[in-house]
mmCIF file of C-alpha atoms in Angstrom:
data_model
loop_
_atom_site.group_PDB
_atom_site.id
_atom_site.type_symbol
_atom_site.label_atom_id
_atom_site.label_comp_id
_atom_site.label_asym_id
_atom_site.label_seq_id
_atom_site.Cartn_x
_atom_site.Cartn_y
_atom_site.Cartn_z
ATOM 1 C CA MET A 1 -0.146 -0.208 0.114
ATOM 2 C CA SER A 2 1.323 3.264 -1.138
ATOM 3 C CA LYS A 3 0.769 6.365 0.980
ATOM 4 C CA LEU A 4 0.309 9.882 -0.393
ATOM 5 C CA SER A 5 0.750 12.728 2.093
ATOM 6 C CA GLY A 6 -0.446 10.471 4.873
ATOM 7 C CA ILE A 7 -3.497 9.003 2.987
ATOM 8 C CA PRO A 8 -3.556 5.353 2.298
ATOM 9 C CA MET A 9 -4.368 4.804 -1.396
ATOM 10 C CA GLU A 10 -5.896 0.982 -1.108
ATOM 11 C CA GLY A 11 -3.201 -0.431 -3.638
ATOM 12 C CA LEU A 12 -3.012 2.473 -6.037
ATOM 13 C CA THR A 13 0.530 3.703 -6.378
ATOM 14 C CA ASN A 14 1.573 7.319 -7.566
ATOM 15 C CA ARG A 15 1.807 7.467 -11.650
ATOM 16 C CA LYS A 16 5.694 7.557 -12.835
ATOM 17 C CA PHE A 17 6.645 10.319 -15.233
ATOM 18 C CA TRP A 18 9.337 9.260 -16.946
ATOM 19 C CA GLY A 19 10.483 12.749 -18.240
ATOM 20 C CA ILE A 20 7.945 14.967 -18.858
ATOM 21 C CA LYS A 21 7.282 16.105 -22.556
ATOM 22 C CA SER A 22 6.716 19.799 -23.418
ATOM 23 C CA GLU A 23 3.224 19.039 -24.797
ATOM 24 C CA ILE A 24 1.998 16.759 -21.908
ATOM 25 C CA ARG A 25 -1.753 16.883 -21.995
ATOM 26 C CA VAL A 26 -3.170 18.756 -18.981
ATOM 27 C CA MET A 27 -6.848 19.470 -17.925
ATOM 28 C CA GLY A 28 -7.717 22.372 -16.304
ATOM 29 C CA ILE A 29 -10.778 22.619 -14.365
ATOM 30 C CA ASP A 30 -12.316 25.801 -12.899
ATOM 31 C CA ASP A 31 -15.642 26.980 -12.110
ATOM 32 C CA GLY A 32 -17.851 30.036 -12.984
ATOM 33 C CA PRO A 33 -19.362 32.783 -11.087
ATOM 34 C CA PHE A 34 -22.740 31.717 -9.509
ATOM 35 C CA VAL A 35 -25.138 33.370 -6.816
ATOM 36 C CA ALA A 36 -23.966 31.815 -3.164
ATOM 37 C CA HIS A 37 -26.560 30.149 -1.375
ATOM 38 C CA THR A 38 -29.112 29.403 -4.082
ATOM 39 C CA LYS A 39 -30.386 26.301 -5.172
ATOM 40 C CA GLY A 40 -28.934 26.405 -8.787
ATOM 41 C CA LYS A 41 -26.072 25.188 -10.505
ATOM 42 C CA ALA A 42 -22.733 26.326 -11.211
ATOM 43 C CA LEU A 43 -20.532 25.980 -14.625
ATOM 44 C CA LEU A 44 -17.593 23.857 -14.622
ATOM 45 C CA VAL A 45 -15.143 24.271 -17.452
ATOM 46 C CA GLY A 46 -12.334 21.968 -18.327
ATOM 47 C CA THR A 47 -9.535 23.091 -20.843
ATOM 48 C CA VAL A 48 -7.407 20.241 -22.437
ATOM 49 C CA PHE A 49 -3.842 21.771 -23.274
ATOM 50 C CA ARG A 50 -0.499 20.476 -24.504
ATOM 51 C CA GLY A 51 1.649 21.749 -22.047
ATOM 52 C CA GLY A 52 1.252 25.486 -21.518
ATOM 53 C CA GLN A 53 0.776 26.255 -25.270
ATOM 54 C CA TRP A 54 -2.132 25.112 -27.126
ATOM 55 C CA LEU A 55 -5.528 24.448 -26.510
ATOM 56 C CA ASP A 56 -6.793 21.080 -27.590
ATOM 57 C CA GLY A 57 -10.433 21.028 -26.499
ATOM 58 C CA ILE A 58 -13.096 21.880 -23.941
ATOM 59 C CA LEU A 59 -15.287 20.208 -21.741
ATOM 60 C CA ARG A 60 -18.180 21.670 -19.650
ATOM 61 C CA THR A 61 -20.485 20.207 -16.793
ATOM 62 C CA TYR A 62 -22.808 21.657 -14.061
ATOM 63 C CA VAL A 63 -22.508 20.910 -10.405
ATOM 64 C CA ASP A 64 -24.997 21.875 -7.506
ATOM 65 C CA ILE A 65 -24.540 25.007 -5.739
ATOM 66 C CA ASP A 66 -23.209 23.765 -2.247
ATOM 67 C CA GLY A 67 -23.846 20.407 -3.562
ATOM 68 C CA THR A 68 -21.917 17.225 -3.109
ATOM 69 C CA ASP A 69 -21.931 16.074 -6.785
ATOM 70 C CA ALA A 70 -18.684 17.668 -7.976
ATOM 71 C CA THR A 71 -16.421 14.637 -7.478
ATOM 72 C CA GLN A 72 -18.753 12.531 -9.564
ATOM 73 C CA LYS A 73 -19.421 15.202 -12.395
ATOM 74 C CA ILE A 74 -15.480 15.584 -12.836
ATOM 75 C CA ILE A 75 -15.109 11.912 -12.836
ATOM 76 C CA ASP A 76 -17.809 11.469 -15.896
ATOM 77 C CA MET A 77 -16.431 14.548 -17.549
ATOM 78 C CA VAL A 78 -13.071 12.952 -17.745
ATOM 79 C CA ASN A 79 -13.912 9.414 -18.585
ATOM 80 C CA LYS A 80 -16.144 10.303 -21.410
ATOM 81 C CA SER A 81 -13.731 12.755 -22.803
ATOM 82 C CA ARG A 82 -12.274 12.065 -26.442
ATOM 83 C CA HIS A 83 -9.110 13.312 -25.008
ATOM 84 C CA LYS A 84 -8.991 10.947 -21.973
ATOM 85 C CA GLY A 85 -6.462 8.498 -23.576
ATOM 86 C CA GLN A 86 -4.041 11.220 -24.075
ATOM 87 C CA LEU A 87 -4.682 13.021 -20.605
ATOM 88 C CA ARG A 88 -1.712 12.527 -18.079
ATOM 89 C CA VAL A 89 -2.895 15.112 -15.250
ATOM 90 C CA ILE A 90 -5.734 17.134 -14.041
ATOM 91 C CA MET A 91 -5.396 20.438 -12.518
ATOM 92 C CA THR A 92 -8.277 22.041 -10.448
ATOM 93 C CA ASP A 93 -8.318 25.500 -9.112
ATOM 94 C CA GLY A 94 -8.694 24.467 -5.308
ATOM 95 C CA VAL A 95 -10.860 21.727 -4.045
ATOM 96 C CA THR A 96 -14.151 23.382 -3.722
ATOM 97 C CA PHE A 97 -16.620 24.285 -6.719
ATOM 98 C CA GLY A 98 -19.918 26.081 -6.757
ATOM 99 C CA GLY A 99 -19.160 27.149 -3.370
ATOM 100 C CA PHE A 100 -18.657 24.306 -0.640
ATOM 101 C CA ASN A 101 -19.276 21.572 -3.393
ATOM 102 C CA VAL A 102 -15.949 19.787 -2.143
ATOM 103 C CA ILE A 103 -14.031 17.539 -4.616
ATOM 104 C CA ASP A 104 -12.265 14.265 -3.320
ATOM 105 C CA ILE A 105 -9.005 14.301 -5.522
ATOM 106 C CA GLN A 106 -8.166 10.665 -4.514
ATOM 107 C CA GLU A 107 -11.221 9.759 -5.731
ATOM 108 C CA ILE A 108 -11.111 11.206 -9.042
ATOM 109 C CA PHE A 109 -7.590 9.607 -9.362
ATOM 110 C CA ARG A 110 -8.881 6.166 -8.488
ATOM 111 C CA GLN A 111 -11.774 6.495 -10.746
ATOM 112 C CA THR A 112 -10.005 7.978 -13.710
ATOM 113 C CA GLY A 113 -6.533 6.717 -13.412
ATOM 114 C CA ILE A 114 -5.184 10.308 -13.767
ATOM 115 C CA PRO A 115 -3.094 12.109 -11.227
ATOM 116 C CA VAL A 116 -4.468 15.281 -10.001
ATOM 117 C CA ILE A 117 -2.852 18.599 -8.992
ATOM 118 C CA VAL A 118 -4.461 21.259 -7.033
ATOM 119 C CA VAL A 119 -3.189 24.735 -7.419
ATOM 120 C CA SER A 120 -4.504 27.463 -5.252
ATOM 121 C CA ARG A 121 -3.134 31.000 -5.465
ATOM 122 C CA LYS A 122 -3.817 31.750 -1.597
ATOM 123 C CA MET A 123 -3.049 29.526 1.201
ATOM 124 C CA PRO A 124 -6.511 27.899 2.105
ATOM 125 C CA ASP A 125 -7.709 29.049 5.565
ATOM 126 C CA PHE A 126 -9.026 25.890 7.050
ATOM 127 C CA SER A 127 -10.557 27.101 10.148
ATOM 128 C CA LYS A 128 -12.750 29.553 8.188
ATOM 129 C CA VAL A 129 -13.702 26.463 5.599
ATOM 130 C CA LYS A 130 -14.482 24.329 8.418
ATOM 131 C CA LYS A 131 -16.551 26.805 10.171
ATOM 132 C CA ALA A 132 -18.656 27.452 6.858
ATOM 133 C CA LEU A 133 -18.883 23.604 6.289
ATOM 134 C CA LYS A 134 -20.701 23.349 9.383
ATOM 135 C CA ASN A 135 -23.725 25.217 7.888
ATOM 136 C CA LEU A 136 -24.098 22.642 5.596
ATOM 137 C CA PRO A 137 -25.565 18.872 5.542
ATOM 138 C CA ASP A 138 -22.972 15.837 5.623
ATOM 139 C CA TRP A 139 -20.496 18.437 6.762
ATOM 140 C CA GLN A 140 -18.344 15.674 8.276
ATOM 141 C CA GLU A 141 -18.227 14.140 4.985
ATOM 142 C CA ARG A 142 -17.053 17.233 3.244
ATOM 143 C CA TRP A 143 -14.431 17.885 5.581
ATOM 144 C CA ARG A 144 -13.101 14.514 5.360
ATOM 145 C CA MET A 145 -13.115 14.724 1.435
ATOM 146 C CA LEU A 146 -11.313 17.899 1.946
ATOM 147 C CA ARG A 147 -8.679 16.791 3.966
ATOM 148 C CA THR A 148 -7.977 13.767 1.624
ATOM 149 C CA ALA A 149 -6.390 16.477 -0.745
ATOM 150 C CA GLY A 150 -3.667 16.087 1.941
ATOM 151 C CA LYS A 151 -0.529 18.348 2.770
ATOM 152 C CA ILE A 152 -0.087 21.498 1.045
ATOM 153 C CA HIS A 153 3.126 22.584 -0.696
ATOM 154 C CA GLN A 154 4.183 25.772 -1.773
ATOM 155 C CA VAL A 155 5.599 25.952 -5.459
ATOM 156 C CA ARG A 156 7.302 28.903 -7.243
ATOM 157 C CA SER A 157 5.997 28.462 -10.934
ATOM 158 C CA LYS A 158 8.753 31.202 -11.917
ATOM 159 C CA PRO A 159 11.792 32.116 -10.428
ATOM 160 C CA ARG A 160 11.137 35.239 -7.640
ATOM 161 C CA ALA A 161 7.564 34.888 -8.287
ATOM 162 C CA ALA A 162 4.956 34.562 -5.630
ATOM 163 C CA PRO A 163 4.466 30.670 -4.665
ATOM 164 C CA VAL A 164 1.495 28.962 -5.491
ATOM 165 C CA CYS A 165 -0.112 26.230 -3.196
ATOM 166 C CA VAL A 166 -0.461 22.568 -4.612
ATOM 167 C CA GLN A 167 -1.739 19.462 -3.343
ATOM 168 C CA VAL A 168 -1.453 16.109 -5.074
ATOM 169 C CA ALA A 169 -2.921 12.835 -5.749
ATOM 170 C CA GLY A 170 -1.400 10.051 -7.640
ATOM 171 C CA ILE A 171 1.803 12.077 -8.430
ATOM 172 C CA ASN A 172 5.016 12.754 -6.741
ATOM 173 C CA LEU A 173 5.514 16.337 -5.828
ATOM 174 C CA ALA A 174 8.509 16.725 -7.880
ATOM 175 C CA ASP A 175 6.798 15.620 -11.049
ATOM 176 C CA ALA A 176 3.769 17.968 -10.068
ATOM 177 C CA GLU A 177 6.300 20.879 -9.611
ATOM 178 C CA GLN A 178 7.812 20.298 -12.881
ATOM 179 C CA ILE A 179 4.289 20.234 -14.313
ATOM 180 C CA VAL A 180 3.352 23.519 -12.631
ATOM 181 C CA LYS A 181 6.409 25.314 -13.813
ATOM 182 C CA LEU A 182 6.127 23.864 -17.377
ATOM 183 C CA THR A 183 2.482 24.929 -17.784
ATOM 184 C CA SER A 184 2.912 28.403 -16.338
ATOM 185 C CA THR A 185 3.883 30.017 -19.871
ATOM 186 C CA ARG A 186 1.708 33.241 -19.497
ATOM 187 C CA SER A 187 1.271 34.133 -15.750
ATOM 188 C CA LEU A 188 1.907 32.542 -12.187
ATOM 189 C CA VAL A 189 -0.633 30.186 -12.771
ATOM 190 C CA PRO A 190 -0.763 27.199 -15.207
ATOM 191 C CA GLU A 191 -2.237 28.176 -18.347
ATOM 192 C CA PRO A 192 -4.888 25.417 -18.234
ATOM 193 C CA LEU A 193 -6.367 26.856 -15.249
ATOM 194 C CA ARG A 194 -5.750 30.506 -16.480
ATOM 195 C CA VAL A 195 -7.968 29.864 -19.438
ATOM 196 C CA ALA A 196 -10.247 27.743 -17.732
ATOM 197 C CA HIS A 197 -11.064 30.737 -15.624
ATOM 198 C CA LEU A 198 -11.371 33.105 -18.516
ATOM 199 C CA ILE A 199 -13.811 30.855 -20.105
ATOM 200 C CA ALA A 200 -15.820 30.123 -17.096
ATOM 201 C CA THR A 201 -16.322 33.798 -16.274
ATOM 202 C CA GLY A 202 -16.712 35.182 -19.788
ATOM 203 C CA ILE A 203 -19.417 32.765 -20.527
ATOM 204 C CA ILE A 204 -21.220 33.337 -17.256
ATOM 205 C CA LEU A 205 -20.792 37.368 -17.018
ATOM 206 C CA GLY A 206 -20.609 38.141 -20.678
ATOM 207 C CA GLU A 207 -17.030 39.278 -20.421
ATOM 208 C CA SER A 208 -14.073 37.482 -18.594
ATOM 209 C CA VAL A 209 -12.405 38.957 -15.512
ATOM 210 C CA GLY A 210 -9.106 38.503 -14.216
ATOM 211 C CA GLY A 211 -6.883 35.734 -15.869
ATOM 212 C CA VAL A 212 -3.589 37.389 -15.371
ATOM 213 C CA MET B 27 -15.570 58.758 -50.377
ATOM 214 C CA SER B 28 -13.652 55.489 -50.272
ATOM 215 C CA LYS B 29 -14.574 52.207 -51.695
ATOM 216 C CA LEU B 30 -14.053 48.834 -50.197
ATOM 217 C CA SER B 31 -14.597 45.898 -52.564
ATOM 218 C CA GLY B 32 -17.115 48.208 -54.570
ATOM 219 C CA ILE B 33 -19.030 48.942 -51.533
ATOM 220 C CA PRO B 34 -19.374 53.025 -50.876
ATOM 221 C CA MET B 35 -18.335 53.692 -47.557
ATOM 222 C CA GLU B 36 -19.820 56.956 -46.826
ATOM 223 C CA GLY B 37 -16.534 58.857 -45.579
ATOM 224 C CA LEU B 38 -15.019 55.894 -43.623
ATOM 225 C CA THR B 39 -11.761 54.770 -45.113
ATOM 226 C CA ASN B 40 -9.509 51.726 -44.281
ATOM 227 C CA ARG B 41 -7.719 51.786 -41.185
ATOM 228 C CA LYS B 42 -3.954 52.196 -41.856
ATOM 229 C CA PHE B 43 -1.720 49.498 -40.175
ATOM 230 C CA TRP B 44 1.789 50.595 -39.890
ATOM 231 C CA GLY B 45 3.566 47.559 -39.674
ATOM 232 C CA ILE B 46 1.477 44.666 -37.749
ATOM 233 C CA LYS B 47 2.981 43.681 -34.494
ATOM 234 C CA SER B 48 3.184 39.811 -33.515
ATOM 235 C CA GLU B 49 0.947 40.734 -30.600
ATOM 236 C CA ILE B 50 -1.712 42.230 -32.363
ATOM 237 C CA ARG B 51 -5.163 42.331 -30.448
ATOM 238 C CA VAL B 52 -7.561 40.331 -32.554
ATOM 239 C CA MET B 53 -11.249 39.164 -31.462
ATOM 240 C CA GLY B 54 -12.369 35.936 -33.182
ATOM 241 C CA ILE B 55 -16.088 35.326 -33.215
ATOM 242 C CA ASP B 56 -17.957 31.935 -33.724
ATOM 243 C CA ASP B 57 -21.300 30.683 -32.941
ATOM 244 C CA GLY B 58 -22.171 27.451 -30.950
ATOM 245 C CA PRO B 59 -24.341 24.553 -32.377
ATOM 246 C CA PHE B 60 -27.994 25.114 -32.030
ATOM 247 C CA VAL B 61 -31.254 23.219 -33.223
ATOM 248 C CA ALA B 62 -32.152 24.583 -36.878
ATOM 249 C CA HIS B 63 -35.248 26.449 -37.390
ATOM 250 C CA THR B 64 -36.470 26.667 -33.991
ATOM 251 C CA LYS B 65 -37.160 29.950 -32.012
ATOM 252 C CA GLY B 66 -34.241 29.683 -29.891
ATOM 253 C CA LYS B 67 -31.052 31.658 -29.350
ATOM 254 C CA ALA B 68 -27.532 30.449 -30.469
ATOM 255 C CA LEU B 69 -24.479 31.365 -28.269
ATOM 256 C CA LEU B 70 -21.881 33.592 -29.833
ATOM 257 C CA VAL B 71 -18.171 33.568 -28.553
ATOM 258 C CA GLY B 72 -15.604 36.054 -28.875
ATOM 259 C CA THR B 73 -12.029 35.468 -28.039
ATOM 260 C CA VAL B 74 -9.600 38.371 -27.335
ATOM 261 C CA PHE B 75 -6.149 37.228 -28.815
ATOM 262 C CA ARG B 76 -2.614 38.404 -28.498
ATOM 263 C CA GLY B 77 -1.599 37.389 -32.223
ATOM 264 C CA GLY B 78 -1.879 33.880 -32.671
ATOM 265 C CA GLN B 79 -0.402 33.217 -29.133
ATOM 266 C CA TRP B 80 -2.246 34.236 -25.699
ATOM 267 C CA LEU B 81 -5.700 34.343 -25.080
ATOM 268 C CA ASP B 82 -6.593 37.462 -23.210
ATOM 269 C CA GLY B 83 -10.235 37.269 -22.991
ATOM 270 C CA ILE B 84 -13.444 35.782 -23.612
ATOM 271 C CA LEU B 85 -16.836 37.294 -24.656
ATOM 272 C CA ARG B 86 -20.189 36.239 -25.118
ATOM 273 C CA THR B 87 -23.673 37.126 -26.413
ATOM 274 C CA TYR B 88 -26.476 35.260 -27.820
ATOM 275 C CA VAL B 89 -28.577 35.863 -31.056
ATOM 276 C CA ASP B 90 -31.573 34.830 -32.417
ATOM 277 C CA ILE B 91 -31.736 31.670 -34.423
ATOM 278 C CA ASP B 92 -32.242 32.730 -38.144
ATOM 279 C CA GLY B 93 -32.959 36.443 -36.641
ATOM 280 C CA THR B 94 -31.777 39.661 -37.599
ATOM 281 C CA ASP B 95 -30.071 40.685 -34.362
ATOM 282 C CA ALA B 96 -26.350 39.448 -34.982
ATOM 283 C CA THR B 97 -24.828 42.520 -36.424
ATOM 284 C CA GLN B 98 -26.400 44.903 -33.306
ATOM 285 C CA LYS B 99 -25.352 42.312 -30.919
ATOM 286 C CA ILE B 100 -21.518 42.165 -32.121
ATOM 287 C CA ILE B 101 -21.534 45.913 -32.014
ATOM 288 C CA ASP B 102 -22.689 45.965 -28.344
ATOM 289 C CA MET B 103 -20.390 43.257 -27.391
ATOM 290 C CA VAL B 104 -17.520 44.667 -28.959
ATOM 291 C CA ASN B 105 -18.224 48.262 -27.818
ATOM 292 C CA LYS B 106 -18.925 47.202 -24.036
ATOM 293 C CA SER B 107 -15.793 45.120 -23.514
ATOM 294 C CA ARG B 108 -12.923 46.534 -21.692
ATOM 295 C CA HIS B 109 -10.588 45.187 -24.415
ATOM 296 C CA LYS B 110 -12.167 47.520 -26.664
ATOM 297 C CA GLY B 111 -9.193 50.175 -26.937
ATOM 298 C CA GLN B 112 -6.557 47.974 -27.528
ATOM 299 C CA LEU B 113 -8.580 45.650 -30.297
ATOM 300 C CA ARG B 114 -7.148 46.226 -33.804
ATOM 301 C CA VAL B 115 -9.300 43.618 -35.683
ATOM 302 C CA ILE B 116 -12.413 41.688 -35.529
ATOM 303 C CA MET B 117 -12.412 38.083 -37.268
ATOM 304 C CA THR B 118 -15.644 36.338 -37.913
ATOM 305 C CA ASP B 119 -16.140 32.716 -38.917
ATOM 306 C CA GLY B 120 -18.369 33.347 -41.872
ATOM 307 C CA VAL B 121 -21.071 35.949 -42.436
ATOM 308 C CA THR B 122 -24.026 33.949 -40.798
ATOM 309 C CA PHE B 123 -24.489 33.006 -37.122
ATOM 310 C CA GLY B 124 -27.402 30.919 -35.565
ATOM 311 C CA GLY B 125 -28.453 29.760 -38.736
ATOM 312 C CA PHE B 126 -29.318 32.592 -41.388
ATOM 313 C CA ASN B 127 -28.690 35.630 -39.198
ATOM 314 C CA VAL B 128 -26.650 37.552 -41.490
ATOM 315 C CA ILE B 129 -24.112 40.088 -40.134
ATOM 316 C CA ASP B 130 -23.304 43.442 -42.194
ATOM 317 C CA ILE B 131 -19.611 43.483 -41.534
ATOM 318 C CA GLN B 132 -19.400 47.219 -43.062
ATOM 319 C CA GLU B 133 -21.822 48.283 -40.187
ATOM 320 C CA ILE B 134 -19.800 46.396 -37.613
ATOM 321 C CA PHE B 135 -16.619 48.602 -38.937
ATOM 322 C CA ARG B 136 -18.901 51.923 -38.687
ATOM 323 C CA GLN B 137 -20.191 51.289 -35.297
ATOM 324 C CA THR B 138 -17.061 50.080 -33.788
ATOM 325 C CA GLY B 139 -14.255 51.474 -36.020
ATOM 326 C CA ILE B 140 -12.631 48.371 -35.738
ATOM 327 C CA PRO B 141 -11.804 46.375 -39.343
ATOM 328 C CA VAL B 142 -13.471 43.443 -39.844
ATOM 329 C CA ILE B 143 -11.890 39.984 -41.622
ATOM 330 C CA VAL B 144 -14.409 37.379 -42.410
ATOM 331 C CA VAL B 145 -12.723 33.999 -42.781
ATOM 332 C CA SER B 146 -14.453 30.861 -44.145
ATOM 333 C CA ARG B 147 -12.858 27.526 -44.732
ATOM 334 C CA LYS B 148 -15.002 26.872 -47.478
ATOM 335 C CA MET B 149 -16.233 29.053 -50.726
ATOM 336 C CA PRO B 150 -19.610 29.950 -49.665
ATOM 337 C CA ASP B 151 -22.291 28.711 -52.042
ATOM 338 C CA PHE B 152 -24.295 31.990 -53.013
ATOM 339 C CA SER B 153 -26.921 30.550 -55.009
ATOM 340 C CA LYS B 154 -27.554 27.954 -52.282
ATOM 341 C CA VAL B 155 -27.632 30.667 -49.596
ATOM 342 C CA LYS B 156 -29.944 32.962 -51.409
ATOM 343 C CA LYS B 157 -32.407 29.975 -52.071
ATOM 344 C CA ALA B 158 -32.311 29.344 -48.381
ATOM 345 C CA LEU B 159 -32.898 33.078 -47.214
ATOM 346 C CA LYS B 160 -36.063 33.362 -49.657
ATOM 347 C CA ASN B 161 -37.653 31.360 -47.078
ATOM 348 C CA LEU B 162 -37.285 33.826 -44.113
ATOM 349 C CA PRO B 163 -38.750 37.216 -43.626
ATOM 350 C CA ASP B 164 -36.878 40.289 -44.819
ATOM 351 C CA TRP B 165 -34.836 38.091 -47.193
ATOM 352 C CA GLN B 166 -33.734 40.963 -49.380
ATOM 353 C CA GLU B 167 -32.584 43.041 -46.437
ATOM 354 C CA ARG B 168 -30.309 39.762 -45.458
ATOM 355 C CA TRP B 169 -29.369 39.461 -49.039
ATOM 356 C CA ARG B 170 -28.181 43.049 -49.168
ATOM 357 C CA MET B 171 -26.117 42.638 -45.808
ATOM 358 C CA LEU B 172 -24.422 39.566 -46.774
ATOM 359 C CA ARG B 173 -23.407 41.167 -50.151
ATOM 360 C CA THR B 174 -21.956 44.078 -48.430
ATOM 361 C CA ALA B 175 -18.988 41.558 -47.288
ATOM 362 C CA GLY B 176 -17.931 41.966 -50.958
ATOM 363 C CA LYS B 177 -15.470 40.069 -53.050
ATOM 364 C CA ILE B 178 -14.108 36.741 -51.582
ATOM 365 C CA HIS B 179 -10.174 36.403 -51.714
ATOM 366 C CA GLN B 180 -8.322 33.126 -51.368
ATOM 367 C CA VAL B 181 -5.429 33.560 -48.738
ATOM 368 C CA ARG B 182 -3.037 30.934 -47.809
ATOM 369 C CA SER B 183 -2.322 30.951 -43.936
ATOM 370 C CA LYS B 184 0.542 28.788 -44.728
ATOM 371 C CA PRO B 185 2.480 27.844 -47.831
ATOM 372 C CA ARG B 186 1.265 24.844 -49.461
ATOM 373 C CA ALA B 187 -1.735 24.583 -47.157
ATOM 374 C CA ALA B 188 -5.122 24.849 -48.713
ATOM 375 C CA PRO B 189 -6.356 28.525 -49.093
ATOM 376 C CA VAL B 190 -9.038 30.178 -46.940
ATOM 377 C CA CYS B 191 -11.558 32.422 -48.094
ATOM 378 C CA VAL B 192 -11.385 36.204 -46.673
ATOM 379 C CA GLN B 193 -13.700 39.178 -47.004
ATOM 380 C CA VAL B 194 -12.783 42.487 -45.460
ATOM 381 C CA ALA B 195 -14.199 45.766 -44.301
ATOM 382 C CA GLY B 196 -12.170 48.618 -43.326
ATOM 383 C CA ILE B 197 -8.759 46.847 -43.949
ATOM 384 C CA ASN B 198 -6.775 46.478 -47.267
ATOM 385 C CA LEU B 199 -6.446 42.901 -48.372
ATOM 386 C CA ALA B 200 -2.618 43.206 -47.979
ATOM 387 C CA ASP B 201 -2.823 43.974 -44.334
ATOM 388 C CA ALA B 202 -5.891 41.489 -43.608
ATOM 389 C CA GLU B 203 -3.604 38.512 -45.469
ATOM 390 C CA GLN B 204 -0.779 39.357 -43.199
ATOM 391 C CA ILE B 205 -2.937 39.236 -39.790
ATOM 392 C CA VAL B 206 -4.452 35.979 -41.178
ATOM 393 C CA LYS B 207 -0.947 34.388 -41.649
ATOM 394 C CA LEU B 208 0.221 35.798 -38.188
ATOM 395 C CA THR B 209 -2.299 34.532 -36.267
ATOM 396 C CA SER B 210 -2.661 31.001 -37.826
ATOM 397 C CA THR B 211 -0.075 29.643 -35.380
ATOM 398 C CA ARG B 212 -1.755 26.064 -34.807
ATOM 399 C CA SER B 213 -3.683 25.358 -37.907
ATOM 400 C CA LEU B 214 -4.979 26.422 -41.104
ATOM 401 C CA VAL B 215 -7.515 28.826 -39.506
ATOM 402 C CA PRO B 216 -6.513 31.952 -37.281
ATOM 403 C CA GLU B 217 -6.336 30.847 -33.522
ATOM 404 C CA PRO B 218 -8.944 33.434 -32.276
ATOM 405 C CA LEU B 219 -11.435 31.712 -34.473
ATOM 406 C CA ARG B 220 -10.200 27.952 -33.870
ATOM 407 C CA VAL B 221 -10.370 28.731 -30.081
ATOM 408 C CA ALA B 222 -13.817 30.479 -30.648
ATOM 409 C CA HIS B 223 -14.895 27.306 -32.211
ATOM 410 C CA LEU B 224 -13.762 24.904 -29.472
ATOM 411 C CA ILE B 225 -15.327 27.097 -26.672
ATOM 412 C CA ALA B 226 -18.879 27.531 -28.387
ATOM 413 C CA THR B 227 -19.105 23.808 -29.265
ATOM 414 C CA GLY B 228 -17.832 22.744 -25.980
ATOM 415 C CA ILE B 229 -19.983 25.021 -23.913
ATOM 416 C CA ILE B 230 -23.097 23.900 -25.965
ATOM 417 C CA LEU B 231 -22.337 20.128 -26.311
ATOM 418 C CA GLY B 232 -20.191 19.443 -23.201
ATOM 419 C CA GLU B 233 -17.100 18.668 -25.478
ATOM 420 C CA SER B 234 -15.585 20.582 -28.250
ATOM 421 C CA VAL B 235 -15.500 19.179 -31.734
ATOM 422 C CA GLY B 236 -13.063 19.973 -34.559
ATOM 423 C CA GLY B 237 -10.674 22.572 -33.822
ATOM 424 C CA VAL B 238 -7.985 21.440 -36.041
#
């Protein structure tokens, strides 16, 4: 049994990356803006990139605001994609989408076979998150899933740049770090996530915000 | 009075491009799939690119299927955008969106001040289009708008590649040709249009189609 950041993996070991190609296929997932604490859905956009350069495809799904379906929706989106066979890594912007719809990155790795790298620009404030989760049904289960993302590592995508926070499932930190650096071609965040953010905000609001 | 492809321009002359920068800001516009001959709306996606390399922003609007509002919707989308000041060229995938919602590229140039390049992969079959238009209200007006796009020129985005068809408003053909070549970094069509197509199909269908 292998161990990932202290989480037992039930027989699944980390993917080995024997040299990371500059055109490695990476999916970046981010959500669009939504009205918090309502019953609606949030848009989830997945970009398929060749390294930090070319966009090969776009996927989308919807998740319940403050719901519990994001893990399964992402697994389905990835497993149904025609890009699945070429995909080597999934990157997500944080571990919650549509408010507090928490994703279980170990489960995503188990069900897709593709390692997951969580990238956050800010260090998550877990005491604040835990407090917020307690207002929701199944808060203990949400908290457990959030904790399976494991230890937070700081990675500098560029020398002298502010570090980003990284959590991993199914991939060694050194490989994850290399992929974050390789794909951060245009800004401090990997290009698959920067572009997923532009698309998700642009489609919902009419014009994208941020993205630099 | 200047003349563009034989269309009088009422005092507006072509934009001069004194040397075209590799990071020239170009908006690419394409529509998403829709159910033909229904009363609904079609998604229109605008990408803002730096040359053929980086995506700077995303815009979206909706147009009536087989309606007559596409020209005005594009003008509004461009004029309201925070990227407006930097935009040098608008590219469109053909001159009809959402079925037979025809755009008037001279009017878009007049109302935004930004030149328009229409790029089509196939030579349009005008006798077929005219026949189809005759089934719609205001078909003469649609036909007139379609004809303002003017003469169709063939441009090779890459040496030995199949040519694409280009129509222009507010820009000389030589400048348009240079911008088409400069932005066709990844395929035979300019990157702003390739990516607009991926996004519009991906958001509507759940996964993008084509785009190569």
